[in-house]
Coordinates of C-alpha atoms in Angstrom, one line a residue:
M26 CA 65.2 93.1 7.1
G27 CA 65.1 90.9 10.2
V28 CA 66.9 87.7 10.7
S29 CA 64.7 84.8 9.7
R30 CA 65.2 81.8 12.0
Q31 CA 65.8 78.6 10.1
A32 CA 65.3 76.4 13.2
P33 CA 62.8 76.7 16.0
G34 CA 63.8 78.6 19.2
W35 CA 63.2 75.6 21.4
L36 CA 65.9 73.4 19.6
T37 CA 68.5 74.6 22.1
W38 CA 66.4 73.3 25.0
V39 CA 66.1 70.0 23.2
L40 CA 69.9 69.9 23.3
A41 CA 70.0 70.7 27.0
G42 CA 67.3 68.1 27.7
G43 CA 69.2 65.4 25.8
L44 CA 72.4 66.1 27.8
A45 CA 70.3 66.1 31.0
L46 CA 69.0 62.6 30.1
V47 CA 72.5 61.3 29.5
F48 CA 73.6 62.8 32.9
L49 CA 70.5 61.1 34.5
G50 CA 71.4 57.7 33.1
E51 CA 75.1 57.8 33.7
R52 CA 75.2 59.4 37.1
I53 CA 71.9 58.9 38.9
L54 CA 70.7 55.6 37.4
S55 CA 74.1 54.0 37.1
G56 CA 73.0 51.1 39.4
A57 CA 70.0 50.2 37.3
S58 CA 71.2 48.9 34.0
T59 CA 68.0 49.0 32.0
A60 CA 66.9 52.5 33.1
R61 CA 70.5 53.7 32.5
L62 CA 70.5 52.3 29.0
V63 CA 67.1 53.9 28.1
A64 CA 67.9 57.3 29.6
S65 CA 71.4 57.5 28.1
S66 CA 70.3 56.3 24.6
A67 CA 67.3 58.7 24.5
G68 CA 69.5 61.6 25.6
S69 CA 72.2 60.8 23.0
L70 CA 69.6 60.6 20.2
L71 CA 68.2 63.9 21.2
V72 CA 71.6 65.6 21.2
L73 CA 72.5 64.1 17.8
A74 CA 69.1 65.0 16.3
S75 CA 69.3 68.6 17.5
A76 CA 72.8 69.0 16.2
A77 CA 71.9 67.6 12.8
W78 CA 68.9 69.9 12.6
R79 CA 71.0 72.9 13.6
V80 CA 73.7 72.1 11.0
A81 CA 70.9 71.7 8.3
S82 CA 69.5 75.1 9.4
W83 CA 73.0 76.7 9.0
Q84 CA 73.3 75.3 5.5
R85 CA 69.9 76.7 4.5
A86 CA 70.8 80.1 6.0
R87 CA 74.0 80.1 3.9
A88 CA 72.0 79.4 0.8
E89 CA 68.8 81.4 1.3
G90 CA 69.1 83.9 4.1
P91 CA 71.2 87.0 4.7
P92 CA 74.8 86.8 5.9
E93 CA 73.8 87.8 9.4
A94 CA 71.4 84.9 9.7
A95 CA 74.1 82.5 8.5
R96 CA 76.5 83.9 11.1
V97 CA 74.0 83.3 13.9
E98 CA 73.2 79.8 12.8
A99 CA 76.9 79.0 12.4
Q100 CA 77.6 79.9 16.0
L101 CA 74.7 77.8 17.2
A102 CA 75.7 74.9 15.0
L103 CA 79.3 75.0 16.4
A104 CA 77.9 74.9 19.9
H105 CA 75.7 71.8 19.1
A106 CA 78.6 70.1 17.4
G107 CA 80.7 70.7 20.5
C108 CA 78.1 68.9 22.7
V109 CA 78.3 65.9 20.3
L110 CA 82.1 65.9 20.6
A111 CA 81.8 66.0 24.4
L112 CA 79.5 62.9 24.4
A113 CA 82.0 61.1 22.2
L114 CA 84.9 62.0 24.5
Y115 CA 82.8 60.8 27.5
F116 CA 82.2 57.5 25.7
L117 CA 85.9 57.0 25.2
S118 CA 86.5 57.5 28.9
T119 CA 84.1 54.6 29.8
D120 CA 85.0 50.9 30.0
A121 CA 83.1 50.3 26.8
G122 CA 84.9 53.0 24.9
M123 CA 88.3 51.8 26.1
S124 CA 87.4 48.3 25.0
L125 CA 86.3 49.6 21.5
L126 CA 89.7 51.3 21.1
R127 CA 91.4 48.1 22.4
L128 CA 93.5 50.2 24.8
D129 CA 96.0 48.2 26.8
F130 CA 97.4 49.9 29.9
A131 CA 100.5 49.0 31.8
D132 CA 98.8 49.3 35.2
E133 CA 95.8 50.8 36.9
A134 CA 97.7 54.1 37.5
A135 CA 98.1 54.6 33.7
R136 CA 94.4 53.7 33.2
G137 CA 93.4 56.2 35.8
R138 CA 95.5 59.0 34.2
Y139 CA 93.9 58.3 30.8
R140 CA 90.4 58.3 32.3
T141 CA 91.0 61.5 34.3
A142 CA 92.4 63.4 31.3
L143 CA 89.4 62.5 29.2
Q144 CA 86.9 63.3 32.0
V145 CA 88.4 66.8 32.3
L146 CA 88.4 67.2 28.5
W147 CA 84.8 66.2 27.9
A148 CA 83.5 68.2 30.8
T149 CA 85.4 71.3 29.5
V150 CA 84.1 70.8 25.9
A151 CA 80.5 70.3 27.2
A152 CA 80.7 73.5 29.3
V153 CA 82.1 75.7 26.6
S154 CA 79.5 74.4 24.1
L155 CA 76.3 74.2 26.1
L156 CA 76.4 77.5 28.0
P157 CA 77.0 79.7 24.9
A158 CA 74.3 77.7 23.1
L159 CA 71.8 78.4 25.8
V160 CA 72.5 82.1 26.2
A161 CA 72.7 82.7 22.4
G162 CA 69.5 80.8 21.9
L163 CA 67.8 82.9 24.5
A164 CA 69.1 86.1 22.9
H165 CA 68.1 84.8 19.4
G166 CA 64.5 84.1 20.5
A167 CA 64.1 87.2 22.7
R168 CA 62.9 89.5 20.0
S169 CA 61.6 88.9 16.5
G170 CA 63.4 90.2 13.4
A171 CA 60.7 92.9 12.9
D172 CA 62.0 94.7 16.0
A173 CA 65.6 95.1 14.9
G174 CA 67.7 95.0 11.8
G175 CA 69.5 91.8 10.8
L176 CA 73.0 93.2 11.6
L177 CA 71.9 94.5 15.0
E178 CA 70.3 91.1 15.8
A179 CA 73.4 89.2 14.8
E180 CA 75.6 91.4 16.8
R181 CA 73.4 90.9 19.9
V182 CA 73.4 87.1 19.5
G183 CA 77.1 87.2 19.0
E184 CA 77.7 89.1 22.1
A185 CA 75.5 86.7 24.1
F186 CA 77.4 83.8 22.6
N187 CA 80.8 85.3 23.6
A188 CA 79.5 86.2 27.1
G189 CA 78.4 82.6 27.6
L190 CA 81.7 81.3 26.3
V191 CA 83.6 83.6 28.8
I192 CA 81.5 82.4 31.7
A193 CA 82.0 78.8 30.7
L194 CA 85.8 79.2 30.4
A195 CA 85.9 80.9 33.8
G196 CA 83.9 78.1 35.4
T197 CA 86.2 75.6 33.7
L198 CA 89.3 77.4 35.1
L199 CA 87.7 77.3 38.6
F200 CA 87.1 73.6 38.2
V201 CA 90.7 72.9 37.2
V202 CA 92.0 75.1 40.0
G203 CA 89.8 73.2 42.5
F204 CA 91.0 69.9 41.1
V205 CA 94.7 70.8 41.5
A206 CA 94.1 72.3 44.9
A207 CA 92.4 69.0 46.0
R208 CA 95.4 67.1 44.8
R209 CA 97.8 69.4 46.6
D210 CA 95.7 69.7 49.7
R211 CA 97.0 71.8 52.6
S212 CA 94.9 72.6 55.7
L213 CA 94.9 75.1 58.5
D214 CA 92.9 74.6 61.6
L215 CA 91.0 77.8 62.3
G216 CA 88.1 76.0 64.0
Y217 CA 86.4 77.1 67.1
F218 CA 88.0 75.6 70.2
R219 CA 85.8 73.9 72.8
T220 CA 86.5 71.6 75.8
S221 CA 84.6 68.4 75.8
S222 CA 81.7 68.1 78.3
P223 CA 80.9 65.1 80.5
G224 CA 79.3 62.3 78.5
T225 CA 76.6 60.0 79.7
A226 CA 79.0 57.1 80.1
T227 CA 81.3 59.2 82.3
T228 CA 78.3 60.4 84.4
A229 CA 77.2 56.8 84.9
L230 CA 80.6 55.7 85.9
A231 CA 81.0 58.5 88.5
R232 CA 77.5 57.8 89.9
S233 CA 78.4 54.1 90.4
L234 CA 81.3 54.9 92.8
H235 CA 80.5 53.9 96.4
D236 CA 82.4 56.7 97.8
P237 CA 82.4 60.4 96.8
L238 CA 84.8 61.5 94.0
Q239 CA 87.6 63.8 95.1
V240 CA 89.3 65.8 92.3
L241 CA 92.6 67.7 92.9
L242 CA 93.7 70.2 90.3
F243 CA 97.5 71.0 90.4
F244 CA 97.8 74.1 88.1
P245 CA 99.5 77.4 88.4
D246 CA 97.0 80.2 89.2
A247 CA 97.8 82.0 85.9
S248 CA 97.1 78.9 83.7
P249 CA 94.0 79.3 81.5
V250 CA 93.7 75.5 81.2
K251 CA 92.7 75.3 84.9
G252 CA 89.5 77.2 84.2
E253 CA 88.6 74.9 81.4
V254 CA 89.2 71.8 83.5
E255 CA 87.3 73.3 86.5
D256 CA 84.3 74.0 84.3
Y257 CA 84.3 70.4 83.1
F258 CA 84.1 69.0 86.7
Q259 CA 81.5 71.5 87.7
A260 CA 79.3 70.3 84.9
L261 CA 79.9 66.7 86.1
A262 CA 78.8 67.8 89.6
R263 CA 75.7 69.4 88.3
S264 CA 74.7 66.1 86.7
G265 CA 74.2 64.6 90.2
V266 CA 77.6 63.2 90.9
R267 CA 79.0 63.4 94.5
L268 CA 82.1 65.4 93.8
R269 CA 84.5 67.7 95.5
V270 CA 87.1 69.8 93.7
E271 CA 90.3 71.1 95.3
E272 CA 92.7 73.5 93.7
H273 CA 96.4 73.4 94.5
D274 CA 99.6 75.0 93.3
R275 CA 102.3 72.3 93.1
L276 CA 105.1 74.6 94.2
A277 CA 103.0 76.5 96.8
D278 CA 101.7 73.3 98.4
P279 CA 104.7 70.9 98.4
D280 CA 103.3 68.7 101.2
V281 CA 100.1 67.9 99.2
S282 CA 102.1 67.4 96.1
R283 CA 104.4 64.8 97.8
R284 CA 101.4 63.0 99.4
F285 CA 99.8 62.5 95.9
D286 CA 103.1 62.0 94.1
V287 CA 102.5 65.0 91.8
R288 CA 105.6 66.0 89.9
D289 CA 104.2 68.0 87.0
D290 CA 102.0 71.1 86.7
G291 CA 98.7 70.3 85.0
T292 CA 98.1 67.1 86.9
V293 CA 94.5 66.2 87.7
V294 CA 94.2 63.5 90.5
L295 CA 91.0 61.5 90.8
M296 CA 90.4 59.7 94.0
S297 CA 87.7 57.5 95.5
A298 CA 88.3 55.6 98.8
D299 CA 91.8 54.1 98.4
R300 CA 92.0 54.1 94.6
K301 CA 93.6 56.9 92.5
G302 CA 93.8 57.9 88.9
R303 CA 95.4 60.9 87.2
V304 CA 95.3 62.9 84.0
V305 CA 98.2 65.1 83.0
L306 CA 97.6 68.1 80.8
P307 CA 99.8 70.9 79.4
V308 CA 99.4 74.2 81.3
E309 CA 99.6 76.4 78.2
M310 CA 96.4 76.7 76.1
E311 CA 98.1 76.2 72.7
Q312 CA 99.5 72.9 73.8
A313 CA 96.4 71.8 75.7
R314 CA 93.8 72.3 73.0
G315 CA 93.9 68.8 71.6
R316 CA 93.9 67.2 75.0
L317 CA 91.0 69.3 76.2
R318 CA 88.9 68.2 73.2
T319 CA 89.2 64.6 74.4
L320 CA 89.2 65.4 78.2
D321 CA 86.0 63.3 78.8
R322 CA 87.6 60.2 77.3
D323 CA 90.7 60.5 79.5
V324 CA 88.5 61.1 82.7
Q325 CA 86.4 58.1 81.8
T326 CA 89.4 55.9 81.5
Q327 CA 90.6 56.9 85.0
L328 CA 87.2 56.5 86.5
L329 CA 87.0 52.9 85.3
R330 CA 90.2 52.2 87.3
L331 CA 88.4 53.6 90.4
V332 CA 85.3 51.5 89.8
R333 CA 87.0 48.2 89.5
T334 CA 90.3 46.5 89.0
K335 CA 91.8 45.7 85.5
R336 CA 90.3 42.8 83.8
V337 CA 91.8 40.5 81.1
A338 CA 90.4 40.2 77.5
Y339 CA 91.8 37.4 75.4
M340 CA 92.1 37.5 71.6
T341 CA 92.5 34.2 69.8
V342 CA 95.4 33.9 67.3
G343 CA 96.7 31.3 65.0
H344 CA 93.8 31.2 62.5
G345 CA 94.4 34.2 60.4
E346 CA 92.5 36.6 62.7
L347 CA 92.6 40.3 62.1
N348 CA 94.9 40.6 65.1
D349 CA 97.2 37.8 63.7
T350 CA 100.5 38.8 62.0
V351 CA 99.6 36.9 58.9
S352 CA 96.6 39.3 58.2
E353 CA 98.7 42.5 58.4
A354 CA 99.6 42.6 54.7
D355 CA 96.0 42.0 53.5
L356 CA 94.5 44.7 55.9
A357 CA 97.2 47.2 54.8
Q358 CA 96.4 46.5 51.2
K359 CA 92.7 47.3 51.9
G360 CA 93.7 50.4 53.7
L361 CA 92.0 49.2 56.9
G362 CA 95.0 49.1 59.3
G363 CA 95.0 46.6 62.0
V364 CA 93.1 46.3 65.3
D365 CA 95.2 48.7 67.4
A366 CA 92.1 50.9 67.8
M367 CA 90.2 47.9 69.2
R368 CA 93.1 47.2 71.6
S369 CA 93.1 50.9 72.7
L370 CA 89.4 50.8 73.3
L371 CA 89.7 47.8 75.5
G372 CA 92.5 49.6 77.4
L373 CA 90.2 52.6 77.9
L374 CA 87.6 50.2 79.3
N375 CA 90.2 49.0 81.7
Y376 CA 91.0 45.7 80.1
E377 CA 94.4 44.1 79.6
V378 CA 94.6 42.4 76.2
M379 CA 96.4 39.0 75.9
N380 CA 96.6 36.5 73.1
L381 CA 94.9 33.1 73.3
S382 CA 96.6 30.4 71.2
L383 CA 96.7 26.7 71.0
T384 CA 99.6 26.7 73.5
T385 CA 98.2 29.3 75.9
G386 CA 94.9 27.7 76.7
L387 CA 92.9 27.3 73.5
G388 CA 94.0 23.7 73.3
R389 CA 93.0 22.9 76.9
D390 CA 90.8 25.4 78.5
V391 CA 90.2 29.2 78.5
P392 CA 92.2 30.7 81.4
T393 CA 90.0 31.4 84.5
D394 CA 90.9 35.1 84.6
A395 CA 89.3 35.7 81.2
A396 CA 86.6 38.3 81.4
V397 CA 85.9 38.1 77.7
V398 CA 87.2 36.2 74.7
L399 CA 87.3 37.9 71.3
V400 CA 87.5 36.0 68.0
L401 CA 88.0 38.6 65.2
G402 CA 87.7 37.4 61.7
P403 CA 89.4 34.0 61.5
R404 CA 90.2 32.9 58.0
R405 CA 91.0 29.3 58.8
S406 CA 88.9 26.8 60.7
F407 CA 89.4 26.0 64.4
L408 CA 90.4 22.5 65.4
P409 CA 87.5 20.5 66.9
E410 CA 89.3 20.7 70.3
E411 CA 89.5 24.5 70.1
L412 CA 85.8 24.8 69.4
A413 CA 85.1 22.4 72.3
V414 CA 87.2 24.7 74.6
L415 CA 85.1 27.8 73.6
D416 CA 81.9 25.7 74.0
R417 CA 82.9 24.7 77.6
Y418 CA 83.9 28.3 78.3
L419 CA 80.3 29.4 77.4
A420 CA 78.8 26.5 79.3
R421 CA 80.4 27.8 82.5
G422 CA 79.1 31.4 81.9
G423 CA 81.9 33.0 79.9
S424 CA 81.6 36.0 77.5
L425 CA 82.4 35.7 73.8
L426 CA 82.7 38.2 71.0
L427 CA 82.7 36.4 67.7
A428 CA 83.2 38.5 64.5
L429 CA 83.2 36.5 61.2
Q430 CA 84.1 37.1 57.6
P431 CA 82.7 36.0 54.3
R432 CA 84.9 33.8 52.1
S433 CA 86.6 32.1 55.1
D434 CA 87.0 28.5 56.1
F435 CA 85.8 29.1 59.7
R436 CA 82.8 27.0 60.8
L437 CA 80.9 27.5 64.1
G438 CA 80.6 23.7 64.7
P439 CA 79.1 23.0 68.1
L440 CA 78.9 26.8 68.8
E441 CA 76.1 27.1 66.3
R442 CA 73.8 25.0 68.5
R443 CA 75.1 26.6 71.7
L444 CA 74.4 30.1 70.3
G445 CA 71.4 29.4 68.2
V446 CA 73.0 31.4 65.3
R447 CA 74.0 30.3 61.8
F448 CA 76.5 32.4 59.7
D449 CA 76.0 32.6 55.9
G450 CA 79.3 33.6 54.3
V451 CA 77.7 34.9 51.1
P452 CA 78.8 38.6 51.0
L453 CA 76.2 41.3 50.9
A454 CA 76.2 44.4 48.7
D455 CA 74.2 47.5 48.2
D456 CA 74.1 49.6 45.0
Q457 CA 72.0 52.4 46.5
Q458 CA 73.4 53.1 50.0
F459 CA 77.1 52.7 50.4
V460 CA 80.2 54.6 51.3
R461 CA 82.3 56.0 48.4
R462 CA 85.9 55.1 48.7
R463 CA 87.6 53.8 45.6
G464 CA 85.1 55.1 43.1
D465 CA 84.3 51.7 41.5
R466 CA 81.9 48.9 42.0
T467 CA 83.7 47.4 45.0
D468 CA 82.5 50.4 47.0
R469 CA 79.0 48.7 47.0
G470 CA 80.4 46.2 49.5
L471 CA 80.9 49.1 52.1
L472 CA 77.4 48.8 53.6
V473 CA 75.9 51.4 55.9
T474 CA 72.9 51.0 58.1
D475 CA 71.0 52.8 60.8
R476 CA 68.7 49.9 61.6
F477 CA 69.5 49.0 65.3
S478 CA 67.4 47.3 67.9
S479 CA 66.7 48.6 71.4
H480 CA 69.1 46.1 73.0
V481 CA 71.5 47.5 75.6
A482 CA 74.5 46.1 73.6
V483 CA 73.7 48.8 70.9
K484 CA 72.2 51.4 73.2
T485 CA 74.3 54.4 72.0
A486 CA 73.7 53.6 68.3
S487 CA 70.0 53.1 68.8
L488 CA 69.7 56.5 70.5
A489 CA 71.9 58.4 68.0
G490 CA 69.1 59.1 65.5
S491 CA 68.5 58.3 61.9
D492 CA 71.4 60.4 60.6
A493 CA 73.9 58.2 62.5
A494 CA 74.9 55.0 60.6
A495 CA 77.4 52.2 61.2
L496 CA 79.8 51.0 58.5
F497 CA 80.1 47.3 57.7
P498 CA 82.9 47.0 55.1
D499 CA 82.5 43.3 54.0
P500 CA 79.5 41.6 55.7
G501 CA 77.9 38.3 55.5
R502 CA 74.6 37.6 57.2
L503 CA 73.2 35.8 60.3
E504 CA 70.2 33.6 60.7
A505 CA 68.5 31.8 63.5
A506 CA 69.8 28.2 63.8
D507 CA 67.8 25.2 64.8
S508 CA 67.9 25.4 68.6
A509 CA 65.2 24.5 71.0
T510 CA 66.6 26.4 74.0
V511 CA 68.4 29.5 72.7
H512 CA 66.8 32.4 71.0
P513 CA 69.2 35.1 69.6
V514 CA 68.2 38.8 69.5
F515 CA 69.3 40.3 66.2
L516 CA 70.8 43.8 66.9
V517 CA 71.7 45.3 63.6
H518 CA 70.0 44.9 60.2
T519 CA 70.9 46.0 56.7
L520 CA 68.8 48.5 54.7
P521 CA 66.2 47.0 52.4
S522 CA 68.3 47.9 49.3
S523 CA 71.0 45.4 50.2
F524 CA 71.2 42.1 48.3
L525 CA 73.1 38.8 48.3
D526 CA 76.1 39.0 45.9
L527 CA 76.4 35.3 45.0
N528 CA 78.8 35.9 42.1
G529 CA 80.8 38.7 43.6
N530 CA 80.1 41.3 40.8
Y531 CA 78.4 43.8 43.1
E532 CA 75.2 43.7 40.9
A533 CA 71.8 42.4 41.9
D534 CA 71.5 39.7 39.2
G535 CA 68.3 37.7 39.1
P536 CA 65.9 36.5 41.7
R537 CA 68.5 34.5 43.7
E538 CA 70.3 37.7 44.6
K539 CA 67.2 39.2 46.1
R540 CA 67.1 42.5 48.0
G541 CA 66.0 42.5 51.6
T542 CA 66.8 43.2 55.2
Y543 CA 69.5 40.9 56.5
N544 CA 70.8 40.4 60.1
L545 CA 74.3 41.7 60.8
A546 CA 74.7 41.2 64.6
A547 CA 73.1 39.1 67.3
A548 CA 73.2 38.9 71.1
V549 CA 72.8 35.6 72.8
Q550 CA 72.4 34.6 76.5
P551 CA 72.7 30.8 76.7
D552 CA 72.1 30.2 80.4
S553 CA 74.5 32.4 82.4
A554 CA 76.8 33.1 79.4
R555 CA 76.8 36.0 77.0
A556 CA 77.8 36.2 73.4
L557 CA 77.8 38.7 70.6
V558 CA 78.1 37.5 67.0
Y559 CA 78.8 39.8 64.1
A560 CA 78.6 39.0 60.4
D561 CA 81.5 41.3 59.7
A562 CA 84.9 41.5 61.3
E563 CA 86.4 44.4 59.4
M564 CA 84.0 46.8 61.2
F565 CA 86.5 46.5 64.1
T566 CA 89.6 47.6 62.1
D567 CA 91.5 50.8 62.8
A568 CA 90.2 52.7 59.7
V569 CA 86.6 52.0 60.6
L570 CA 86.7 52.6 64.4
S571 CA 88.7 55.8 64.0
S572 CA 86.4 57.3 61.4
S573 CA 83.0 56.1 62.6
R574 CA 81.8 57.0 66.1
I575 CA 78.8 54.7 65.7
N576 CA 81.1 51.7 65.1
A577 CA 83.2 52.7 68.1
S578 CA 80.1 52.9 70.2
L579 CA 79.0 49.4 69.0
A580 CA 82.3 48.0 70.0
A581 CA 82.3 49.8 73.4
D582 CA 78.7 49.0 74.3
G583 CA 79.2 45.4 73.2
V584 CA 82.2 44.9 75.4
R585 CA 80.4 46.6 78.4
W586 CA 77.5 44.2 77.9
L587 CA 79.7 41.2 77.7
G588 CA 81.5 42.3 80.9
R589 CA 78.1 42.7 82.7
E590 CA 78.7 46.5 82.8
E591 CA 75.8 47.6 80.6
A592 CA 74.7 50.1 83.3
L593 CA 77.9 52.1 82.4
S594 CA 77.0 52.3 78.7
G595 CA 76.6 55.7 77.2
T596 CA 78.3 58.4 75.1
V597 CA 81.8 59.8 75.4
A598 CA 81.7 63.5 74.7
S599 CA 84.5 64.7 72.3
E600 CA 85.2 67.9 70.3
E601 CA 87.8 66.1 68.3
D602 CA 87.4 66.3 64.5
V603 CA 86.7 63.1 62.8
P604 CA 86.6 62.4 59.0
I605 CA 83.1 62.8 57.5
Q606 CA 81.9 59.9 55.4
H607 CA 78.9 60.2 53.1
T608 CA 76.9 57.4 51.5
Q609 CA 76.4 57.3 47.7
A610 CA 72.9 58.8 48.1
Q611 CA 74.2 61.6 50.4
D612 CA 77.0 62.4 48.0
V613 CA 74.5 62.7 45.1
G614 CA 72.2 64.9 47.1
W615 CA 74.9 67.3 48.2
F616 CA 76.4 67.4 44.7
Y617 CA 73.1 68.3 43.0
S618 CA 72.1 70.8 45.7
T619 CA 75.4 72.7 45.5
I620 CA 76.5 72.3 41.9
L621 CA 73.1 72.4 40.2
G622 CA 70.6 73.8 42.8
A623 CA 72.4 77.1 43.6
P624 CA 73.1 78.1 40.0
A625 CA 69.5 77.1 39.0
L626 CA 68.2 79.5 41.6
V627 CA 70.4 82.3 40.3
L628 CA 69.2 81.6 36.7
V629 CA 65.6 81.6 37.7
F630 CA 65.8 84.9 39.6
G631 CA 67.8 86.4 36.6
L632 CA 65.1 85.3 34.1
V633 CA 62.3 86.6 36.2
G634 CA 64.1 90.0 36.6
V635 CA 64.8 90.2 32.8
R636 CA 61.1 89.4 32.0
R637 CA 59.9 92.0 34.4
R638 CA 62.1 94.7 32.8
R639 CA 61.0 93.8 29.3
R640 CA 57.3 93.9 30.3
S641 CA 57.9 97.3 31.9
G642 CA 59.6 98.6 28.8
R643 CA 56.7 97.5 26.5
Q644 CA 54.2 99.1 28.8
A645 CA 56.1 102.4 28.7

């Protein structure tokens, strides 16, 4: 006698559909509270209903059917119950579950350990329950009981159940091994080595020289690094730069070495008219790889010294700026570092950085040698006299970079009318497009955007394409102020999914916290002056500039524009590895395409193959 099925064959798919709805609500729709509640609740009800039906079917099979039927239904009921247990464990790992249990943790580390343990546990239980249920359900419904005896059918379903269990346990083992490997991460650089090529900014600098560029390479003949460096300058010459390259051996040409004060092998001397610059590289390839990847940056730095003399950039201090010592602890706690990267960038652009305080000019007048003044994220307000000094500096044609922060006491005062820009310190957030960092709601304050104008102060970013985005870790917004003479050009805008976070909970609550496109940066030219105003100062911190080339290009192009050197704007070619950062949407896309997409393709091809074989067998 065949095995009579007490429950329909599609019940297992109801179970899978319910779990998929829960996954949709908790992972994909987590930012939309209503949709999340509907999807998660509907999915949970489907899982509970299918489990109850399967248990009832098992009880009927025990009472009415043959032992083989009861054995099959028992296995499927056990799998359904495991999925219910997995949902319960997941709930206990959420904030609502921990509140229901009234758990009190000593610190965030203990809370994180509890949540991690339960997350691993519920995922394991779900895997070892759902996959056996799916394969056993397919085997159970593949042939009717009229085609085989009850014992044979039960054996076949049992083997399918065990095979699914083995696969699930193997996948769980791989998951755990991957988790442990990530926590004990060790890396080995086996990447392809490549010397950087001349960037557009380097080419523009070399073309701006009044006299031809002479390049002298002091390398031993056997050095493989010399060939890499020579190829770089040949590429620069092919771009239209007037360039002449000479090769010398430091020991074989002692007179030339003394004339150019060359004391080390691997020295590259750049000379135009009476100005000189030099880059020193290791002569062995193993030691020179890292330097060759950033050769274009080093050459550009030296070319700037040939184009003009060093200028002075002043950074204000004394008001809790990012470059102030009182801000170091707060920036370190946020993991942002300081502004050393910004100082280095100014050095690469041939600027000497000095502090501007109340005693060094901010109380009387900005020094006459100031090429640009930078105000980076002041927490406290400026004195009226200090604001008046900056206002007079702009009135006589100065250049000002002003980066502001939400939740600060700084006010623009007379600068608002001078610049035609008003700063709103209400922070912005985005629950759809943001950078994942801590894994909680605060990540929604890490805004990303690829909305740039065509202004030369954001030239590199605007030409980078839609895949290149800038990071604004904690922005406010800018608006046009009431000014009859000044009209700011807004350079960077948020994505339409961003919203005003009035209450600081990183949720779009009500009509007041409306979504929209907000201004993040503005360029102003009041008379002969130039000014850049940013609604975020932390975009200039070390962690951001070192990991985002678009942010670094915004800083570099902005300083070039303020220094009236926008003709020299462009890209710096580099083969140096930088950390990859994905937005929430990109992470979701990559996760689903790799974790779900690839296995789904394998499953589809397998089902098609099995169906074809069965059709061929019936025809035979």
